[in-house]
Tab-separated table of C-alpha atoms and ligand atoms in Angstrom:
chain	number	residue	atom	x	y	z
P	114	MET	CA	108.303	79.845	-4.887
P	115	PRO	CA	111.422	81.123	-4.856
P	116	LEU	CA	113.864	79.883	-2.690
P	117	THR	CA	116.065	82.411	-0.532
P	118	HIS	CA	120.033	81.322	-0.785
P	119	THR	CA	121.082	80.288	2.536
P	120	ALA	CA	124.009	82.902	3.210
P	121	ASP	CA	120.971	85.918	2.604
P	122	LEU	CA	119.368	83.819	5.421
P	123	LEU	CA	121.778	83.762	7.814
P	124	GLU	CA	122.725	87.823	7.098
P	125	ARG	CA	118.992	88.515	7.067
P	126	TYR	CA	117.682	86.333	10.331
P	127	PHE	CA	120.121	84.631	12.211
P	128	LEU	CA	122.224	86.241	15.522
P	129	LYS	CA	125.500	84.632	14.079
P	130	GLU	CA	127.304	85.415	17.552
P	131	ARG	CA	124.916	82.659	19.108
P	132	LEU	CA	126.167	80.293	16.581
P	133	PRO	CA	126.776	77.246	16.252
P	134	THR	CA	124.029	75.936	17.408
P	135	ILE	CA	123.143	73.054	20.147
P	136	TRP	CA	121.820	70.051	18.051
P	137	CYS	CA	123.286	67.332	17.009
P	138	PRO	CA	125.064	66.288	13.938
P	139	GLY	CA	122.467	65.074	11.447
P	140	CYS	CA	119.232	66.507	13.473
P	141	GLY	CA	116.276	67.686	11.475
P	142	LEU	CA	115.986	70.787	13.474
P	143	GLY	CA	118.503	72.957	11.694
P	144	THR	CA	116.811	72.052	7.776
P	145	ALA	CA	113.704	72.367	9.156
P	146	ASN	CA	114.684	76.121	10.357
P	147	GLY	CA	115.936	77.283	6.973
P	148	ALA	CA	113.067	76.015	5.341
P	149	ILE	CA	110.533	78.246	7.689
P	150	LEU	CA	112.476	81.051	7.794
P	151	ARG	CA	112.445	80.806	3.816
P	152	GLY	CA	108.523	80.679	4.122
P	153	PHE	CA	108.543	83.474	6.558
P	154	GLU	CA	110.730	85.438	3.463
P	155	ALA	CA	107.819	84.113	0.997
P	156	ALA	CA	105.014	85.398	3.214
P	157	GLY	CA	106.066	89.122	3.661
P	158	ILE	CA	106.866	88.924	7.437
P	159	GLU	CA	108.400	91.822	9.031
P	160	GLN	CA	110.855	91.121	11.791
P	161	ASP	CA	109.874	93.896	14.068
P	162	LYS	CA	106.412	92.871	13.804
P	163	THR	CA	106.768	89.506	14.211
P	164	VAL	CA	106.732	87.334	17.511
P	165	LEU	CA	108.246	83.873	17.980
P	166	VAL	CA	107.503	81.567	20.871
P	167	ASN	CA	109.613	78.871	21.691
P	168	GLY	CA	108.453	76.091	24.255
P	169	ILE	CA	111.477	73.841	25.644
P	170	GLY	CA	113.973	71.165	24.958
P	171	CYS	CA	115.753	70.914	21.293
P	172	SER	CA	113.283	72.120	19.195
P	173	GLY	CA	112.765	75.053	22.408
P	174	ARG	CA	115.946	76.717	20.432
P	175	THR	CA	114.672	77.136	17.007
P	176	ALA	CA	113.703	80.586	17.680
P	177	ALA	CA	116.925	81.179	20.211
P	178	TYR	CA	119.178	81.700	17.162
P	179	LEU	CA	116.907	84.137	15.224
P	180	ASP	CA	116.597	88.071	15.250
P	181	PHE	CA	113.025	88.460	15.973
P	182	ASP	CA	111.136	89.184	19.215
P	183	VAL	CA	111.406	85.453	21.178
P	184	LEU	CA	109.206	84.853	24.269
P	185	LYS	CA	110.432	81.707	25.673
P	186	GLY	CA	107.537	79.898	27.723
P	187	THR	CA	107.649	77.413	30.220
P	188	HIS	CA	107.151	73.931	29.509
P	189	GLY	CA	103.755	73.255	27.567
P	190	ARG	CA	102.591	76.685	27.790
P	191	ALA	CA	104.324	78.396	24.434
P	192	ILE	CA	100.689	78.682	23.089
P	193	ALA	CA	98.926	80.198	26.162
P	194	PHE	CA	101.623	82.906	25.891
P	195	ALA	CA	101.095	83.579	22.576
P	196	THR	CA	97.004	83.606	22.534
P	197	GLY	CA	97.697	86.618	25.246
P	198	ILE	CA	100.134	87.945	22.789
P	199	LYS	CA	98.106	88.125	20.449
P	200	LEU	CA	94.960	89.468	22.258
P	201	PHE	CA	97.040	92.093	23.491
P	202	ARG	CA	98.812	93.026	20.024
P	203	PRO	CA	96.603	91.886	17.520
P	204	GLU	CA	98.466	93.495	14.723
P	205	LEU	CA	101.600	91.297	15.188
P	206	THR	CA	102.329	87.998	13.524
P	207	VAL	CA	102.836	85.465	16.551
P	208	VAL	CA	104.015	82.203	15.905
P	209	VAL	CA	104.818	79.361	17.895
P	210	MET	CA	107.608	76.786	17.518
P	211	ALA	CA	107.622	73.974	19.879
P	212	GLY	CA	108.070	70.011	19.836
P	213	ASP	CA	105.869	67.071	20.421
P	214	GLY	CA	106.583	66.307	24.018
P	215	ASP	CA	105.636	70.151	24.719
P	216	THR	CA	102.923	70.831	22.651
P	217	LEU	CA	100.828	67.701	22.988
P	218	ALA	CA	101.176	66.135	26.601
P	219	ILE	CA	101.330	68.839	29.407
P	220	GLY	CA	100.418	71.900	26.568
P	221	GLY	CA	97.672	69.385	25.112
P	222	ASN	CA	95.054	71.454	26.470
P	223	HIS	CA	96.285	74.791	25.549
P	224	PHE	CA	96.750	73.442	21.882
P	225	ILE	CA	93.525	71.790	21.438
P	226	HIS	CA	91.621	75.162	22.925
P	227	ALA	CA	93.480	77.623	20.322
P	228	ALA	CA	92.525	75.333	17.671
P	229	ARG	CA	88.701	75.378	18.594
P	230	ARG	CA	88.831	79.372	19.526
P	231	ASN	CA	90.652	79.708	15.838
P	232	VAL	CA	93.086	81.727	17.673
P	233	ASP	CA	94.941	83.804	14.994
P	234	ILE	CA	98.304	82.528	15.985
P	235	LYS	CA	100.913	79.552	14.108
P	236	VAL	CA	101.974	76.709	15.285
P	237	ILE	CA	104.941	75.192	14.023
P	238	LEU	CA	104.953	72.072	15.394
P	239	PHE	CA	108.370	69.548	15.772
P	240	ASN	CA	107.566	66.098	15.836
P	241	ASN	CA	110.361	63.743	16.213
P	242	PHE	CA	108.140	61.311	17.993
P	243	ILE	CA	110.236	61.818	21.402
P	244	TYR	CA	111.602	63.873	24.377
P	245	GLY	CA	114.860	64.246	23.066
P	246	MET	CA	117.074	66.671	25.045
P	247	THR	CA	115.519	65.663	28.189
P	248	GLY	CA	116.759	61.900	27.452
P	249	GLY	CA	114.488	59.714	25.351
P	250	GLN	CA	111.377	59.337	26.918
P	251	VAL	CA	108.047	58.535	25.208
P	252	SER	CA	106.124	61.851	23.797
P	253	PRO	CA	102.628	61.631	22.843
P	254	THR	CA	103.374	60.772	19.196
P	255	THR	CA	105.664	57.744	19.795
P	256	PRO	CA	104.408	55.192	17.635
P	257	ALA	CA	102.950	51.691	19.518
P	258	GLY	CA	105.506	49.522	19.596
P	259	ALA	CA	108.577	52.121	19.398
P	260	LYS	CA	111.222	51.922	22.220
P	261	ALA	CA	112.114	54.889	24.243
P	262	SER	CA	114.063	55.356	27.342
P	263	THR	CA	111.129	55.038	29.177
P	264	ALA	CA	110.057	51.965	27.248
P	265	PRO	CA	112.890	49.732	26.279
P	266	GLN	CA	110.485	46.865	25.461
P	267	GLY	CA	108.685	49.195	23.162
P	268	TYR	CA	105.841	51.069	23.594
P	269	ASN	CA	102.543	50.009	24.340
P	270	GLU	CA	100.107	53.133	23.503
P	271	ARG	CA	98.668	54.749	20.864
P	272	SER	CA	99.749	57.470	20.034
P	273	PHE	CA	98.243	60.961	18.815
P	274	ASP	CA	97.831	62.005	15.362
P	275	ALA	CA	98.957	66.114	15.783
P	276	CYS	CA	96.834	67.026	12.531
P	277	LYS	CA	93.625	65.120	13.120
P	278	LEU	CA	93.802	66.149	16.322
P	279	ALA	CA	93.436	69.736	15.556
P	280	GLU	CA	91.459	69.091	12.814
P	281	ALA	CA	88.461	67.626	14.994
P	282	ALA	CA	89.226	70.788	17.422
P	283	GLY	CA	87.976	73.087	14.667
P	284	ALA	CA	91.994	74.328	13.302
P	285	SER	CA	91.134	76.340	10.106
P	286	PHE	CA	94.396	75.674	8.834
P	287	VAL	CA	96.442	72.395	9.221
P	288	ALA	CA	99.121	71.139	6.659
P	289	ARG	CA	102.103	68.764	7.596
P	290	ALA	CA	105.542	68.303	5.685
P	291	THR	CA	108.914	66.868	6.552
P	292	SER	CA	112.572	67.812	7.343
P	293	TYR	CA	113.066	66.035	3.712
P	294	HIS	CA	110.530	67.917	1.834
P	295	VAL	CA	112.063	71.390	2.169
P	296	GLN	CA	110.340	73.122	-0.425
P	297	LEU	CA	106.655	71.666	0.485
P	298	LEU	CA	107.334	73.146	4.126
P	299	SER	CA	108.191	76.681	3.332
P	300	LYS	CA	105.337	76.522	0.988
P	301	ILE	CA	103.086	75.460	3.653
P	302	VAL	CA	104.462	77.872	6.223
P	303	ARG	CA	104.210	80.580	3.931
P	304	ASP	CA	100.486	79.634	3.526
P	305	ALA	CA	100.038	79.249	7.461
P	306	VAL	CA	101.518	83.233	8.089
P	307	LEU	CA	99.111	84.571	5.481
P	308	HIS	CA	96.090	82.543	6.621
P	309	GLU	CA	93.768	84.339	9.102
P	310	GLY	CA	92.939	81.990	12.548
P	311	PHE	CA	94.697	79.034	13.740
P	312	ALA	CA	97.256	77.142	11.491
P	313	LEU	CA	99.151	74.250	12.651
P	314	VAL	CA	102.115	73.222	10.646
P	315	GLU	CA	103.338	69.829	11.950
P	316	ILE	CA	107.143	69.136	10.496
P	317	MET	CA	107.960	65.228	10.868
P	318	THR	CA	111.710	65.507	11.581
P	319	GLN	CA	114.784	63.335	12.405
P	320	CYS	CA	115.991	62.702	15.931
P	321	PRO	CA	119.357	60.233	15.127
P	322	GLN	CA	120.697	60.896	18.616
P	323	GLN	CA	116.677	59.593	20.602
P	324	TYR	CA	115.019	58.000	18.525
P	325	GLY	CA	117.441	56.643	16.284
P	326	ARG	CA	119.225	55.359	18.398
P	327	TRP	CA	116.872	53.616	20.373
P	328	ASN	CA	115.087	52.414	17.276
P	329	LYS	CA	118.077	51.094	15.080
P	330	SER	CA	116.815	53.419	12.164
P	331	GLY	CA	120.163	54.020	10.933
P	332	ASP	CA	121.762	57.197	10.773
P	333	ALA	CA	120.329	61.063	9.595
P	334	PHE	CA	120.516	60.029	6.144
P	335	ASP	CA	118.838	56.724	6.770
P	336	MET	CA	116.135	58.689	8.803
P	337	LEU	CA	115.768	60.917	6.075
P	338	MET	CA	114.856	58.395	3.837
P	339	TRP	CA	112.790	56.561	5.575
P	340	LEU	CA	110.433	60.278	5.906
P	341	LYS	CA	111.101	60.566	1.852
P	342	ASP	CA	109.644	56.737	1.343
P	343	ASN	CA	107.031	56.719	3.486
P	344	ALA	CA	105.075	60.451	2.913
P	345	VAL	CA	102.194	60.702	0.430
P	346	ARG	CA	101.354	63.810	-1.304
P	347	SER	CA	97.766	64.938	0.009
P	348	GLU	CA	96.520	64.893	-3.993
P	349	GLN	CA	98.009	61.463	-4.135
P	350	ALA	CA	96.407	60.473	-0.888
P	351	LYS	CA	93.046	61.096	-1.946
P	352	LYS	CA	93.324	58.310	-4.661
P	353	MET	CA	94.204	55.406	-2.557
P	354	SER	CA	92.851	53.018	-0.139
P	355	SER	CA	92.863	53.305	3.212
P	356	ASP	CA	94.602	49.617	3.365
P	357	GLN	CA	96.980	51.542	1.022
P	358	LEU	CA	97.881	54.400	2.887
P	359	ALA	CA	97.574	52.109	6.528
P	360	ASP	CA	101.506	52.446	7.227
P	361	LYS	CA	102.154	55.808	5.236
P	362	PHE	CA	101.583	59.499	6.288
P	363	VAL	CA	99.966	61.912	4.337
P	364	ILE	CA	101.687	65.463	3.551
P	365	GLY	CA	100.443	68.908	2.291
P	366	GLU	CA	97.582	70.819	2.933
P	367	LEU	CA	95.328	68.946	5.000
P	368	VAL	CA	92.555	71.426	6.159
P	369	ARG	CA	91.884	74.839	5.205
P	370	HIS	CA	88.321	76.533	5.819
Z	679	SF4	FE1	118.371	66.520	17.412
Z	679	SF4	FE2	117.646	64.700	18.830
Z	679	SF4	FE3	120.012	65.708	19.121
Z	679	SF4	FE4	117.783	66.768	20.147
Z	679	SF4	S1	118.315	64.847	20.591
Z	679	SF4	S2	119.224	68.207	19.038
Z	679	SF4	S3	116.219	66.373	18.710
Z	679	SF4	S4	119.117	64.878	17.176
């Protein structure tokens, strides 16, 4: 897939007067945003026929810097707003861009029912395993044993696998990439946009400021290397046993029907 030069992305899609972003140095959201825009470009998305619906928190700023029609939802309601827009204006491409806490905690009901109904919206889920902006609290994707401001001794509950949850609820397109695997991310964003029906793209991304600090995960580079070293491509995963996959996560296209 041909990749657009960063300078061209900035010129075409960014509201330059709003830059720089509020994100911490080393945050994965900027890299992810670049890859998403390259995916939009490859899908031939039209800016005046596309609505981006943001959630709250750090990832709730991803659309704020972009030259699209943007709706900023209240906590957990981005998918509900997006569903309304799509029902009223079905000709528009509607993309939700929201974080793990926002989408899977208070927004969890909207998430599973939009997947069940196969609403033709695209959900880009930024998963950094923690609430970043609001102070490092546990989220529904915080791994068991990980530390956070609300679990300083280690979290003692199980976490959601957002992709499995979406698949079980009936999503017709599910894929995962990371802020390290940017070319894969652009490709699956392109495919999600072109897919008719509910599409989930989960992006595992580093939050060095909160998750990294609480869990002594090193700096942003170390966290990116962790994403690189623990990801298994979906084609490779099919040849591996469940024991071999136990501490890994699968990236690529996971569901399409
Ligand atoms: Fe990124 Fe975490 Fe900083 Fe938020 S708190 S901007 S997610 S590094």
